Coordinates of C-alpha atoms in Angstrom, one line a residue:
X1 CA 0.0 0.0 0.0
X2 CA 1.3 3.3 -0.9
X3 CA 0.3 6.4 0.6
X4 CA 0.0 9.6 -0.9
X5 CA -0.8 12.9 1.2
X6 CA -1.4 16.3 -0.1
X7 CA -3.1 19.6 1.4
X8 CA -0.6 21.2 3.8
X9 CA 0.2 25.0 3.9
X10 CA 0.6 28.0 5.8
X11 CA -2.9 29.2 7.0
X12 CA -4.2 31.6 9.9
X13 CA -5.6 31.0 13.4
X14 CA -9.7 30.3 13.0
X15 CA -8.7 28.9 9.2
X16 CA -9.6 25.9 7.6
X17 CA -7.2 23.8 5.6
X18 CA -8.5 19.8 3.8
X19 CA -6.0 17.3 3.6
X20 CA -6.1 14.8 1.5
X21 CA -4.7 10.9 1.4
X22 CA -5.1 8.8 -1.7
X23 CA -4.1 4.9 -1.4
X24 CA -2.7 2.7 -4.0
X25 CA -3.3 -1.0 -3.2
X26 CA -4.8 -3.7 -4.8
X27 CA -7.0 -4.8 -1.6
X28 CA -9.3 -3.7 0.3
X29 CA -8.2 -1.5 3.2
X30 CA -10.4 -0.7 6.4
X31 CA -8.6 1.2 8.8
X32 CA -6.9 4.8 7.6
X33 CA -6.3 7.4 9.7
X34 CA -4.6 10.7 10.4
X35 CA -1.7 11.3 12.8
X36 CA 0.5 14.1 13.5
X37 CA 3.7 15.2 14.7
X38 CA 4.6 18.9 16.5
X39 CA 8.4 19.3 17.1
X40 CA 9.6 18.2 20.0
X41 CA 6.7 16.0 20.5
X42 CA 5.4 12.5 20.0
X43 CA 3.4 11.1 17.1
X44 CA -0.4 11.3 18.0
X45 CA -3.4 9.7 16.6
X46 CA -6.0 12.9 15.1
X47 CA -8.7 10.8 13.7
X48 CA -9.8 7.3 12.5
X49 CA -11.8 6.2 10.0
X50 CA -12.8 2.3 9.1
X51 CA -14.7 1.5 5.5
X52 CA -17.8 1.5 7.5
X53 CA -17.4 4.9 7.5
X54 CA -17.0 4.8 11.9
X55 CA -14.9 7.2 13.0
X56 CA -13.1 8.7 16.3
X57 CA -11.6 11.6 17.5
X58 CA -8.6 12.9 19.6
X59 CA -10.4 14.9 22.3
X60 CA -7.9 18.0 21.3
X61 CA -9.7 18.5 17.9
X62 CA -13.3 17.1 18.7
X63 CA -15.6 19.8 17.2
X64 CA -13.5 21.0 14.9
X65 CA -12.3 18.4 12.4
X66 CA -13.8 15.9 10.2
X67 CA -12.6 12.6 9.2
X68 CA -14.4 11.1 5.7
X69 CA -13.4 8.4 2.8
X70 CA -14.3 7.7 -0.2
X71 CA -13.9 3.4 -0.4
X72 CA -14.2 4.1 -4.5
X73 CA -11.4 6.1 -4.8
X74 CA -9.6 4.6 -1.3
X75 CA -9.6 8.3 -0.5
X76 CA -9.7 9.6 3.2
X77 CA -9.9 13.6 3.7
X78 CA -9.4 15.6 7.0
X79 CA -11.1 18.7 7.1
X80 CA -9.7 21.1 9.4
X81 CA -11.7 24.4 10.9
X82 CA -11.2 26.7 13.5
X83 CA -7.4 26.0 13.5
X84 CA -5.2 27.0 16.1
X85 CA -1.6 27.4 16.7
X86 CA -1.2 24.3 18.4
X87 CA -2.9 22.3 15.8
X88 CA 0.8 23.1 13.6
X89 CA 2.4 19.8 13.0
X90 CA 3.4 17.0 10.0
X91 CA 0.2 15.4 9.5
X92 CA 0.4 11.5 8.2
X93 CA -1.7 9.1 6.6
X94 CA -2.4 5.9 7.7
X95 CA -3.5 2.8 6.5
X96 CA -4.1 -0.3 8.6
X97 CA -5.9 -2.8 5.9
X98 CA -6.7 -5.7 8.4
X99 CA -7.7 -3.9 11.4
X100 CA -11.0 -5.2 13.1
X101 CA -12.6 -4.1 16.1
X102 CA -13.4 -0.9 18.2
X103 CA -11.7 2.1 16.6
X104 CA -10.5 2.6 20.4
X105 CA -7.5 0.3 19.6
X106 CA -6.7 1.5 16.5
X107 CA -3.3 3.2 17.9
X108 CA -2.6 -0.2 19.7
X109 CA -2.6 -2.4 16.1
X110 CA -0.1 -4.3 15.6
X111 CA -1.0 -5.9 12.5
X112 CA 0.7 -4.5 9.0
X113 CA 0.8 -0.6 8.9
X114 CA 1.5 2.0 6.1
X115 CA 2.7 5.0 6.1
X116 CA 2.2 8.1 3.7
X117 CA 5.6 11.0 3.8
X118 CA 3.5 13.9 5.8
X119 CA 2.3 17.3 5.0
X120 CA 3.2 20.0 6.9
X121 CA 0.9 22.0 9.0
X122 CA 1.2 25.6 10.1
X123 CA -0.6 27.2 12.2
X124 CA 0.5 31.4 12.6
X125 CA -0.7 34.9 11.9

């Protein structure tokens, strides 16, 4: 499975920015998600998404971001609104094609994981 992210930039505080995160793989994949990276800081789940379209958030941007796929183009999307300058980060795409059970454990798998290269994220006026 290749991963292939797109959407980053420079935008202001209260702005919106969509990523975007297009898979190339032959099978069908159910988990995908976005993660992100601030410097100095560890990589943290954002939002999940599984091909049932069931999703979760991090509490941080609960409100404020949306999480959505599209299985016939293996396409997920994370729109971003009301962005703040702790929201600047590299956001990655994630794929997880056997992962079954209560998005809740998605960040626990185990199982095979992909990764896309990360978009950059800034968040300043």
């Amino acid at each position: 499975v290749q991963l292939q992210a797109s959407g980053g930039g420079l935008v202001q505080p209260g702005g919106s920015l969509r990523l975007s995160c297009a898979a190339s793989s032959s099978g069908f994949i159910n988990g995908m998600a976005w993660y992100r990276q601030a410097p100095g800081k560890q990589r943290e789940l954002v939002a999940v998404i599984s091909s049932a379209g069931s999703t979760r958030y991090a509490d941080s941007v609960k409100g404020r971001f949306t999480i959505s796929r599209d299985n016939g183009k293996n396409t997920i999307y994370l729109q971003m609104d009301s962005l703040k300058p702790e929201d600047t980060a590299v956001y990655y795409c994630n794929a997880r094609p056997r992962f079954r059970g209560h998005l809740g454990g998605y960040d626990d798998y185990e199982g095979p994981d992909y990764w896309g290269q990360g978009t950059q994220v800034t968040v300043s006026s």
